[in-house]
Amino acid sequence: MAYNEFAYFYDEFNSAADYDALFRYVQGELAAHGVAGGILADLGCGTGDLTLMLTQAGYDVIGIDRSEEMLSVLREKADELGLSGRLLLLRQDLLELDLYGTIRAAVSTFDTFSHIGPLERFEQAIRKAAYFMEKGGVFLFDLNTPYKYEHILAGQTFDIEAEDATCRWTNLYEAEEARVRITIDIDYLDTGEHFQETFYEYSYPLQTVLTLLERYGFRAARLADGEDFGPVRADSPRWIITAVKQYTQEDKE
């Protein structure tokens, strides 16, 4: 899935997100495992608020997204902050991730890995992230929980209004596939143009996720609630997982 027209609504849709708290948590987890600098990949960076914060903190950040529209918004933000020369942006599908060398860390937030499924695709994305990770490197990512799809998103509709357009986000829960079908309808007021994007978000049992991490050389070092960063609860809508790479690709081979 790649947000196209919706890229220009993304920041407004995500306006309630506490980026400062997320940044503090991510930086704290990286520091706890000895990652104070070096090359860091933001997988599915989107419009890049966290990407820019990590760049300002001194990491050598590679922002990766398959949506050119998302990257375009991020480029404008980077230009405004004078960060363009310090940030590498790549348009890539995470299933075909191809970096120039190894990385010290990777982060992926706001449900990027929930969009990747079904399960075989999710596994491939983890495998790709693992392939480029140094020994001792940190992979920090979040996932929507099964609880969120069943009890929070199921059947819900969200409306977003901008100066020149309206956007409706509709969720349909499909229990057998453990996924939510999301439809985004965008109407431009001046031109009368209508755009529609449809995609899925998937959930997985926690043990399935942990097993896949272990399969590709990661040790799950911490699991927290992805909203308040405290202990996981039965009704947590999002998990955030810190995983540490146990060996290099060369060691494995």
PDB file of N, CA and C in Angstrom, residues 10-105:
ATOM      1  N   TYR A  10      -2.446  13.432   5.323  1.00  0.00           N
ATOM      2  CA  TYR A  10      -1.896  12.550   6.344  1.00  0.00           C
ATOM      3  C   TYR A  10      -1.594  13.286   7.640  1.00  0.00           C
ATOM      4  N   ASP A  11      -0.951  14.441   7.558  1.00  0.00           N
ATOM      5  CA  ASP A  11      -0.573  15.158   8.777  1.00  0.00           C
ATOM      6  C   ASP A  11      -1.804  15.614   9.554  1.00  0.00           C
ATOM      7  N   GLU A  12      -2.842  16.034   8.827  1.00  0.00           N
ATOM      8  CA  GLU A  12      -4.063  16.448   9.512  1.00  0.00           C
ATOM      9  C   GLU A  12      -4.747  15.235  10.155  1.00  0.00           C
ATOM     10  N   PHE A  13      -4.779  14.114   9.435  1.00  0.00           N
ATOM     11  CA  PHE A  13      -5.374  12.889   9.982  1.00  0.00           C
ATOM     12  C   PHE A  13      -4.638  12.433  11.231  1.00  0.00           C
ATOM     13  N   ASN A  14      -3.333  12.652  11.255  1.00  0.00           N
ATOM     14  CA  ASN A  14      -2.486  12.185  12.351  1.00  0.00           C
ATOM     15  C   ASN A  14      -2.178  13.295  13.356  1.00  0.00           C
ATOM     16  N   SER A  15      -2.970  14.345  13.341  1.00  0.00           N
ATOM     17  CA  SER A  15      -2.641  15.539  14.120  1.00  0.00           C
ATOM     18  C   SER A  15      -2.639  15.294  15.628  1.00  0.00           C
ATOM     19  N   ALA A  16      -3.374  14.281  16.089  1.00  0.00           N
ATOM     20  CA  ALA A  16      -3.428  14.018  17.530  1.00  0.00           C
ATOM     21  C   ALA A  16      -2.216  13.231  18.026  1.00  0.00           C
ATOM     22  N   ALA A  17      -1.382  12.758  17.113  1.00  0.00           N
ATOM     23  CA  ALA A  17      -0.227  11.948  17.516  1.00  0.00           C
ATOM     24  C   ALA A  17       0.769  12.785  18.316  1.00  0.00           C
ATOM     25  N   ASP A  18       1.295  12.195  19.377  1.00  0.00           N
ATOM     26  CA  ASP A  18       2.277  12.872  20.220  1.00  0.00           C
ATOM     27  C   ASP A  18       3.675  12.495  19.726  1.00  0.00           C
ATOM     28  N   TYR A  19       4.170  13.238  18.743  1.00  0.00           N
ATOM     29  CA  TYR A  19       5.465  12.920  18.151  1.00  0.00           C
ATOM     30  C   TYR A  19       6.600  13.115  19.149  1.00  0.00           C
ATOM     31  N   ASP A  20       6.459  14.071  20.053  1.00  0.00           N
ATOM     32  CA  ASP A  20       7.520  14.290  21.036  1.00  0.00           C
ATOM     33  C   ASP A  20       7.674  13.072  21.938  1.00  0.00           C
ATOM     34  N   ALA A  21       6.549  12.513  22.384  1.00  0.00           N
ATOM     35  CA  ALA A  21       6.606  11.325  23.239  1.00  0.00           C
ATOM     36  C   ALA A  21       7.154  10.130  22.463  1.00  0.00           C
ATOM     37  N   LEU A  22       6.741   9.994  21.216  1.00  0.00           N
ATOM     38  CA  LEU A  22       7.252   8.901  20.389  1.00  0.00           C
ATOM     39  C   LEU A  22       8.757   9.040  20.191  1.00  0.00           C
ATOM     40  N   PHE A  23       9.209  10.235  19.891  1.00  0.00           N
ATOM     41  CA  PHE A  23      10.636  10.462  19.691  1.00  0.00           C
ATOM     42  C   PHE A  23      11.429  10.132  20.950  1.00  0.00           C
ATOM     43  N   ARG A  24      10.929  10.568  22.101  1.00  0.00           N
ATOM     44  CA  ARG A  24      11.636  10.288  23.360  1.00  0.00           C
ATOM     45  C   ARG A  24      11.728   8.786  23.594  1.00  0.00           C
ATOM     46  N   TYR A  25      10.635   8.080  23.313  1.00  0.00           N
ATOM     47  CA  TYR A  25      10.656   6.632  23.515  1.00  0.00           C
ATOM     48  C   TYR A  25      11.641   5.966  22.562  1.00  0.00           C
ATOM     49  N   VAL A  26      11.578   6.320  21.293  1.00  0.00           N
ATOM     50  CA  VAL A  26      12.466   5.718  20.300  1.00  0.00           C
ATOM     51  C   VAL A  26      13.919   6.011  20.639  1.00  0.00           C
ATOM     52  N   GLN A  27      14.232   7.247  20.935  1.00  0.00           N
ATOM     53  CA  GLN A  27      15.615   7.606  21.252  1.00  0.00           C
ATOM     54  C   GLN A  27      16.078   6.892  22.518  1.00  0.00           C
ATOM     55  N   GLY A  28      15.198   6.771  23.496  1.00  0.00           N
ATOM     56  CA  GLY A  28      15.556   6.071  24.724  1.00  0.00           C
ATOM     57  C   GLY A  28      15.845   4.601  24.488  1.00  0.00           C
ATOM     58  N   GLU A  29      15.042   3.955  23.651  1.00  0.00           N
ATOM     59  CA  GLU A  29      15.262   2.542  23.331  1.00  0.00           C
ATOM     60  C   GLU A  29      16.556   2.350  22.545  1.00  0.00           C
ATOM     61  N   LEU A  30      16.815   3.233  21.594  1.00  0.00           N
ATOM     62  CA  LEU A  30      18.062   3.142  20.831  1.00  0.00           C
ATOM     63  C   LEU A  30      19.267   3.303  21.761  1.00  0.00           C
ATOM     64  N   ALA A  31      19.208   4.303  22.631  1.00  0.00           N
ATOM     65  CA  ALA A  31      20.318   4.547  23.557  1.00  0.00           C
ATOM     66  C   ALA A  31      20.511   3.382  24.516  1.00  0.00           C
ATOM     67  N   ALA A  32      19.412   2.769  24.936  1.00  0.00           N
ATOM     68  CA  ALA A  32      19.498   1.654  25.877  1.00  0.00           C
ATOM     69  C   ALA A  32      20.258   0.471  25.296  1.00  0.00           C
ATOM     70  N   HIS A  33      20.324   0.406  23.972  1.00  0.00           N
ATOM     71  CA  HIS A  33      21.028  -0.692  23.319  1.00  0.00           C
ATOM     72  C   HIS A  33      22.265  -0.205  22.568  1.00  0.00           C
ATOM     73  N   GLY A  34      22.776   0.946  23.015  1.00  0.00           N
ATOM     74  CA  GLY A  34      24.057   1.423  22.524  1.00  0.00           C
ATOM     75  C   GLY A  34      24.046   2.095  21.171  1.00  0.00           C
ATOM     76  N   VAL A  35      22.866   2.477  20.689  1.00  0.00           N
ATOM     77  CA  VAL A  35      22.778   3.150  19.390  1.00  0.00           C
ATOM     78  C   VAL A  35      22.562   4.642  19.629  1.00  0.00           C
ATOM     79  N   ALA A  36      23.662   5.383  19.645  1.00  0.00           N
ATOM     80  CA  ALA A  36      23.589   6.823  19.873  1.00  0.00           C
ATOM     81  C   ALA A  36      23.780   7.615  18.592  1.00  0.00           C
ATOM     82  N   GLY A  37      24.124   6.934  17.510  1.00  0.00           N
ATOM     83  CA  GLY A  37      24.341   7.578  16.219  1.00  0.00           C
ATOM     84  C   GLY A  37      24.451   6.510  15.159  1.00  0.00           C
ATOM     85  N   GLY A  38      24.982   6.877  13.995  1.00  0.00           N
ATOM     86  CA  GLY A  38      25.129   5.917  12.911  1.00  0.00           C
ATOM     87  C   GLY A  38      23.954   5.956  11.958  1.00  0.00           C
ATOM     88  N   ILE A  39      23.960   5.021  11.011  1.00  0.00           N
ATOM     89  CA  ILE A  39      22.940   5.008   9.967  1.00  0.00           C
ATOM     90  C   ILE A  39      21.664   4.356  10.492  1.00  0.00           C
ATOM     91  N   LEU A  40      20.570   5.080  10.324  1.00  0.00           N
ATOM     92  CA  LEU A  40      19.258   4.641  10.789  1.00  0.00           C
ATOM     93  C   LEU A  40      18.279   4.746   9.632  1.00  0.00           C
ATOM     94  N   ALA A  41      17.553   3.690   9.359  1.00  0.00           N
ATOM     95  CA  ALA A  41      16.547   3.695   8.304  1.00  0.00           C
ATOM     96  C   ALA A  41      15.162   3.858   8.917  1.00  0.00           C
ATOM     97  N   ASP A  42      14.407   4.814   8.390  1.00  0.00           N
ATOM     98  CA  ASP A  42      13.010   4.968   8.777  1.00  0.00           C
ATOM     99  C   ASP A  42      12.180   4.294   7.694  1.00  0.00           C
ATOM    100  N   LEU A  43      11.660   3.111   8.004  1.00  0.00           N
ATOM    101  CA  LEU A  43      10.970   2.270   7.031  1.00  0.00           C
ATOM    102  C   LEU A  43       9.498   2.657   6.955  1.00  0.00           C
ATOM    103  N   GLY A  44       9.096   3.202   5.818  1.00  0.00           N
ATOM    104  CA  GLY A  44       7.753   3.736   5.696  1.00  0.00           C
ATOM    105  C   GLY A  44       7.672   5.087   6.384  1.00  0.00           C
ATOM    106  N   CYS A  45       8.571   5.978   6.019  1.00  0.00           N
ATOM    107  CA  CYS A  45       8.740   7.246   6.756  1.00  0.00           C
ATOM    108  C   CYS A  45       7.567   8.199   6.580  1.00  0.00           C
ATOM    109  N   GLY A  46       6.762   8.023   5.529  1.00  0.00           N
ATOM    110  CA  GLY A  46       5.616   8.900   5.333  1.00  0.00           C
ATOM    111  C   GLY A  46       6.032  10.349   5.161  1.00  0.00           C
ATOM    112  N   THR A  47       5.284  11.249   5.775  1.00  0.00           N
ATOM    113  CA  THR A  47       5.586  12.673   5.652  1.00  0.00           C
ATOM    114  C   THR A  47       6.692  13.127   6.606  1.00  0.00           C
ATOM    115  N   GLY A  48       7.180  12.221   7.438  1.00  0.00           N
ATOM    116  CA  GLY A  48       8.485  12.372   8.023  1.00  0.00           C
ATOM    117  C   GLY A  48       8.705  13.199   9.262  1.00  0.00           C
ATOM    118  N   ASP A  49       7.688  13.439  10.094  1.00  0.00           N
ATOM    119  CA  ASP A  49       7.946  14.214  11.309  1.00  0.00           C
ATOM    120  C   ASP A  49       8.980  13.519  12.200  1.00  0.00           C
ATOM    121  N   LEU A  50       8.816  12.211  12.427  1.00  0.00           N
ATOM    122  CA  LEU A  50       9.793  11.486  13.242  1.00  0.00           C
ATOM    123  C   LEU A  50      11.136  11.408  12.523  1.00  0.00           C
ATOM    124  N   THR A  51      11.109  11.228  11.220  1.00  0.00           N
ATOM    125  CA  THR A  51      12.338  11.184  10.418  1.00  0.00           C
ATOM    126  C   THR A  51      13.172  12.431  10.644  1.00  0.00           C
ATOM    127  N   LEU A  52      12.532  13.572  10.616  1.00  0.00           N
ATOM    128  CA  LEU A  52      13.241  14.843  10.782  1.00  0.00           C
ATOM    129  C   LEU A  52      13.756  15.010  12.210  1.00  0.00           C
ATOM    130  N   MET A  53      12.992  14.566  13.182  1.00  0.00           N
ATOM    131  CA  MET A  53      13.433  14.661  14.577  1.00  0.00           C
ATOM    132  C   MET A  53      14.675  13.807  14.809  1.00  0.00           C
ATOM    133  N   LEU A  54      14.691  12.624  14.214  1.00  0.00           N
ATOM    134  CA  LEU A  54      15.859  11.748  14.349  1.00  0.00           C
ATOM    135  C   LEU A  54      17.071  12.342  13.626  1.00  0.00           C
ATOM    136  N   THR A  55      16.838  12.975  12.500  1.00  0.00           N
ATOM    137  CA  THR A  55      17.927  13.650  11.779  1.00  0.00           C
ATOM    138  C   THR A  55      18.498  14.776  12.622  1.00  0.00           C
ATOM    139  N   GLN A  56      17.630  15.570  13.215  1.00  0.00           N
ATOM    140  CA  GLN A  56      18.080  16.676  14.064  1.00  0.00           C
ATOM    141  C   GLN A  56      18.827  16.171  15.287  1.00  0.00           C
ATOM    142  N   ALA A  57      18.524  14.939  15.720  1.00  0.00           N
ATOM    143  CA  ALA A  57      19.195  14.367  16.895  1.00  0.00           C
ATOM    144  C   ALA A  57      20.576  13.823  16.565  1.00  0.00           C
ATOM    145  N   GLY A  58      20.948  13.815  15.275  1.00  0.00           N
ATOM    146  CA  GLY A  58      22.307  13.429  14.911  1.00  0.00           C
ATOM    147  C   GLY A  58      22.461  12.088  14.228  1.00  0.00           C
ATOM    148  N   TYR A  59      21.354  11.358  14.021  1.00  0.00           N
ATOM    149  CA  TYR A  59      21.444  10.101  13.289  1.00  0.00           C
ATOM    150  C   TYR A  59      21.591  10.377  11.789  1.00  0.00           C
ATOM    151  N   ASP A  60      22.260   9.475  11.094  1.00  0.00           N
ATOM    152  CA  ASP A  60      22.353   9.543   9.638  1.00  0.00           C
ATOM    153  C   ASP A  60      21.148   8.799   9.076  1.00  0.00           C
ATOM    154  N   VAL A  61      20.092   9.526   8.789  1.00  0.00           N
ATOM    155  CA  VAL A  61      18.803   8.907   8.512  1.00  0.00           C
ATOM    156  C   VAL A  61      18.592   8.686   7.018  1.00  0.00           C
ATOM    157  N   ILE A  62      18.079   7.485   6.715  1.00  0.00           N
ATOM    158  CA  ILE A  62      17.581   7.173   5.379  1.00  0.00           C
ATOM    159  C   ILE A  62      16.066   7.037   5.505  1.00  0.00           C
ATOM    160  N   GLY A  63      15.332   7.915   4.861  1.00  0.00           N
ATOM    161  CA  GLY A  63      13.881   7.834   4.863  1.00  0.00           C
ATOM    162  C   GLY A  63      13.414   7.046   3.656  1.00  0.00           C
ATOM    163  N   ILE A  64      12.634   6.000   3.884  1.00  0.00           N
ATOM    164  CA  ILE A  64      12.236   5.101   2.805  1.00  0.00           C
ATOM    165  C   ILE A  64      10.713   4.986   2.783  1.00  0.00           C
ATOM    166  N   ASP A  65      10.139   5.213   1.607  1.00  0.00           N
ATOM    167  CA  ASP A  65       8.696   5.068   1.445  1.00  0.00           C
ATOM    168  C   ASP A  65       8.416   4.751  -0.018  1.00  0.00           C
ATOM    169  N   ARG A  66       7.343   4.030  -0.285  1.00  0.00           N
ATOM    170  CA  ARG A  66       6.999   3.713  -1.667  1.00  0.00           C
ATOM    171  C   ARG A  66       6.108   4.773  -2.300  1.00  0.00           C
ATOM    172  N   SER A  67       5.650   5.741  -1.495  1.00  0.00           N
ATOM    173  CA  SER A  67       4.783   6.796  -2.001  1.00  0.00           C
ATOM    174  C   SER A  67       5.604   8.034  -2.334  1.00  0.00           C
ATOM    175  N   GLU A  68       5.678   8.380  -3.610  1.00  0.00           N
ATOM    176  CA  GLU A  68       6.382   9.581  -4.018  1.00  0.00           C
ATOM    177  C   GLU A  68       5.704  10.827  -3.458  1.00  0.00           C
ATOM    178  N   GLU A  69       4.376  10.763  -3.304  1.00  0.00           N
ATOM    179  CA  GLU A  69       3.648  11.898  -2.747  1.00  0.00           C
ATOM    180  C   GLU A  69       4.051  12.148  -1.294  1.00  0.00           C
ATOM    181  N   MET A  70       4.169  11.077  -0.514  1.00  0.00           N
ATOM    182  CA  MET A  70       4.627  11.212   0.871  1.00  0.00           C
ATOM    183  C   MET A  70       6.037  11.798   0.919  1.00  0.00           C
ATOM    184  N   LEU A  71       6.930  11.277   0.087  1.00  0.00           N
ATOM    185  CA  LEU A  71       8.309  11.769   0.076  1.00  0.00           C
ATOM    186  C   LEU A  71       8.372  13.225  -0.359  1.00  0.00           C
ATOM    187  N   SER A  72       7.489  13.626  -1.242  1.00  0.00           N
ATOM    188  CA  SER A  72       7.453  15.023  -1.680  1.00  0.00           C
ATOM    189  C   SER A  72       7.109  15.956  -0.525  1.00  0.00           C
ATOM    190  N   VAL A  73       6.133  15.554   0.292  1.00  0.00           N
ATOM    191  CA  VAL A  73       5.795  16.357   1.480  1.00  0.00           C
ATOM    192  C   VAL A  73       6.992  16.426   2.421  1.00  0.00           C
ATOM    193  N   LEU A  74       7.668  15.302   2.623  1.00  0.00           N
ATOM    194  CA  LEU A  74       8.831  15.259   3.507  1.00  0.00           C
ATOM    195  C   LEU A  74       9.957  16.137   2.973  1.00  0.00           C
ATOM    196  N   ARG A  75      10.190  16.116   1.674  1.00  0.00           N
ATOM    197  CA  ARG A  75      11.241  16.969   1.100  1.00  0.00           C
ATOM    198  C   ARG A  75      10.983  18.446   1.396  1.00  0.00           C
ATOM    199  N   GLU A  76       9.736  18.861   1.268  1.00  0.00           N
ATOM    200  CA  GLU A  76       9.395  20.259   1.550  1.00  0.00           C
ATOM    201  C   GLU A  76       9.681  20.609   3.010  1.00  0.00           C
ATOM    202  N   LYS A  77       9.330  19.713   3.917  1.00  0.00           N
ATOM    203  CA  LYS A  77       9.599  19.951   5.343  1.00  0.00           C
ATOM    204  C   LYS A  77      11.104  20.029   5.602  1.00  0.00           C
ATOM    205  N   ALA A  78      11.851  19.113   4.995  1.00  0.00           N
ATOM    206  CA  ALA A  78      13.303  19.098   5.187  1.00  0.00           C
ATOM    207  C   ALA A  78      13.929  20.381   4.656  1.00  0.00           C
ATOM    208  N   ASP A  79      13.453  20.851   3.515  1.00  0.00           N
ATOM    209  CA  ASP A  79      13.960  22.105   2.947  1.00  0.00           C
ATOM    210  C   ASP A  79      13.712  23.268   3.898  1.00  0.00           C
ATOM    211  N   GLU A  80      12.511  23.326   4.467  1.00  0.00           N
ATOM    212  CA  GLU A  80      12.165  24.418   5.378  1.00  0.00           C
ATOM    213  C   GLU A  80      13.051  24.423   6.620  1.00  0.00           C
ATOM    214  N   LEU A  81      13.481  23.230   7.054  1.00  0.00           N
ATOM    215  CA  LEU A  81      14.320  23.117   8.252  1.00  0.00           C
ATOM    216  C   LEU A  81      15.812  23.135   7.933  1.00  0.00           C
ATOM    217  N   GLY A  82      16.153  23.234   6.658  1.00  0.00           N
ATOM    218  CA  GLY A  82      17.563  23.223   6.262  1.00  0.00           C
ATOM    219  C   GLY A  82      18.226  21.878   6.465  1.00  0.00           C
ATOM    220  N   LEU A  83      17.450  20.791   6.340  1.00  0.00           N
ATOM    221  CA  LEU A  83      17.978  19.451   6.604  1.00  0.00           C
ATOM    222  C   LEU A  83      18.168  18.616   5.339  1.00  0.00           C
ATOM    223  N   SER A  84      17.898  19.183   4.180  1.00  0.00           N
ATOM    224  CA  SER A  84      17.928  18.392   2.948  1.00  0.00           C
ATOM    225  C   SER A  84      19.262  17.688   2.737  1.00  0.00           C
ATOM    226  N   GLY A  85      20.352  18.373   3.061  1.00  0.00           N
ATOM    227  CA  GLY A  85      21.671  17.790   2.836  1.00  0.00           C
ATOM    228  C   GLY A  85      22.045  16.714   3.836  1.00  0.00           C
ATOM    229  N   ARG A  86      21.259  16.565   4.893  1.00  0.00           N
ATOM    230  CA  ARG A  86      21.575  15.585   5.936  1.00  0.00           C
ATOM    231  C   ARG A  86      20.670  14.360   5.897  1.00  0.00           C
ATOM    232  N   LEU A  87      19.780  14.319   4.920  1.00  0.00           N
ATOM    233  CA  LEU A  87      18.751  13.280   4.905  1.00  0.00           C
ATOM    234  C   LEU A  87      18.691  12.643   3.523  1.00  0.00           C
ATOM    235  N   LEU A  88      18.821  11.320   3.468  1.00  0.00           N
ATOM    236  CA  LEU A  88      18.707  10.583   2.219  1.00  0.00           C
ATOM    237  C   LEU A  88      17.310   9.994   2.131  1.00  0.00           C
ATOM    238  N   LEU A  89      16.610  10.282   1.044  1.00  0.00           N
ATOM    239  CA  LEU A  89      15.269   9.752   0.837  1.00  0.00           C
ATOM    240  C   LEU A  89      15.279   8.788  -0.335  1.00  0.00           C
ATOM    241  N   LEU A  90      14.668   7.612  -0.127  1.00  0.00           N
ATOM    242  CA  LEU A  90      14.603   6.584  -1.154  1.00  0.00           C
ATOM    243  C   LEU A  90      13.163   6.155  -1.372  1.00  0.00           C
ATOM    244  N   ARG A  91      12.757   6.084  -2.618  1.00  0.00           N
ATOM    245  CA  ARG A  91      11.449   5.526  -2.934  1.00  0.00           C
ATOM    246  C   ARG A  91      11.630   4.035  -3.187  1.00  0.00           C
ATOM    247  N   GLN A  92      11.212   3.239  -2.211  1.00  0.00           N
ATOM    248  CA  GLN A  92      11.352   1.787  -2.309  1.00  0.00           C
ATOM    249  C   GLN A  92      10.171   1.097  -1.630  1.00  0.00           C
ATOM    250  N   ASP A  93       9.851  -0.081  -2.140  1.00  0.00           N
ATOM    251  CA  ASP A  93       8.926  -0.990  -1.480  1.00  0.00           C
ATOM    252  C   ASP A  93       9.723  -1.744  -0.416  1.00  0.00           C
ATOM    253  N   LEU A  94       9.210  -1.818   0.794  1.00  0.00           N
ATOM    254  CA  LEU A  94       9.947  -2.484   1.866  1.00  0.00           C
ATOM    255  C   LEU A  94      10.133  -3.970   1.601  1.00  0.00           C
ATOM    256  N   LEU A  95       9.311  -4.549   0.728  1.00  0.00           N
ATOM    257  CA  LEU A  95       9.493  -5.947   0.365  1.00  0.00           C
ATOM    258  C   LEU A  95      10.675  -6.147  -0.576  1.00  0.00           C
ATOM    259  N   GLU A  96      11.127  -5.051  -1.174  1.00  0.00           N
ATOM    260  CA  GLU A  96      12.269  -5.102  -2.092  1.00  0.00           C
ATOM    261  C   GLU A  96      13.397  -4.206  -1.584  1.00  0.00           C
ATOM    262  N   LEU A  97      13.487  -4.047  -0.293  1.00  0.00           N
ATOM    263  CA  LEU A  97      14.455  -3.140   0.311  1.00  0.00           C
ATOM    264  C   LEU A  97      15.870  -3.438  -0.181  1.00  0.00           C
ATOM    265  N   ASP A  98      16.568  -2.394  -0.624  1.00  0.00           N
ATOM    266  CA  ASP A  98      17.914  -2.565  -1.164  1.00  0.00           C
ATOM    267  C   ASP A  98      18.754  -1.368  -0.743  1.00  0.00           C
ATOM    268  N   LEU A  99      19.527  -1.538   0.311  1.00  0.00           N
ATOM    269  CA  LEU A  99      20.348  -0.460   0.843  1.00  0.00           C
ATOM    270  C   LEU A  99      21.792  -0.611   0.374  1.00  0.00           C
ATOM    271  N   TYR A 100      22.571   0.424   0.578  1.00  0.00           N
ATOM    272  CA  TYR A 100      23.938   0.456   0.066  1.00  0.00           C
ATOM    273  C   TYR A 100      24.922  -0.255   0.987  1.00  0.00           C
ATOM    274  N   GLY A 101      24.486  -0.570   2.175  1.00  0.00           N
ATOM    275  CA  GLY A 101      25.334  -1.242   3.149  1.00  0.00           C
ATOM    276  C   GLY A 101      24.513  -1.560   4.372  1.00  0.00           C
ATOM    277  N   THR A 102      25.182  -1.840   5.468  1.00  0.00           N
ATOM    278  CA  THR A 102      24.460  -2.191   6.690  1.00  0.00           C
ATOM    279  C   THR A 102      23.998  -0.944   7.433  1.00  0.00           C
ATOM    280  N   ILE A 103      23.039  -1.144   8.306  1.00  0.00           N
ATOM    281  CA  ILE A 103      22.493  -0.051   9.106  1.00  0.00           C
ATOM    282  C   ILE A 103      22.609  -0.393  10.580  1.00  0.00           C
ATOM    283  N   ARG A 104      22.655   0.643  11.381  1.00  0.00           N
ATOM    284  CA  ARG A 104      22.776   0.474  12.833  1.00  0.00           C
ATOM    285  C   ARG A 104      21.421   0.266  13.479  1.00  0.00           C
ATOM    286  N   ALA A 105      20.398   0.813  12.844  1.00  0.00           N
ATOM    287  CA  ALA A 105      19.058   0.709  13.420  1.00  0.00           C
ATOM    288  C   ALA A 105      18.020   0.952  12.335  1.00  0.00           C
TER     289      ALA A 105
END
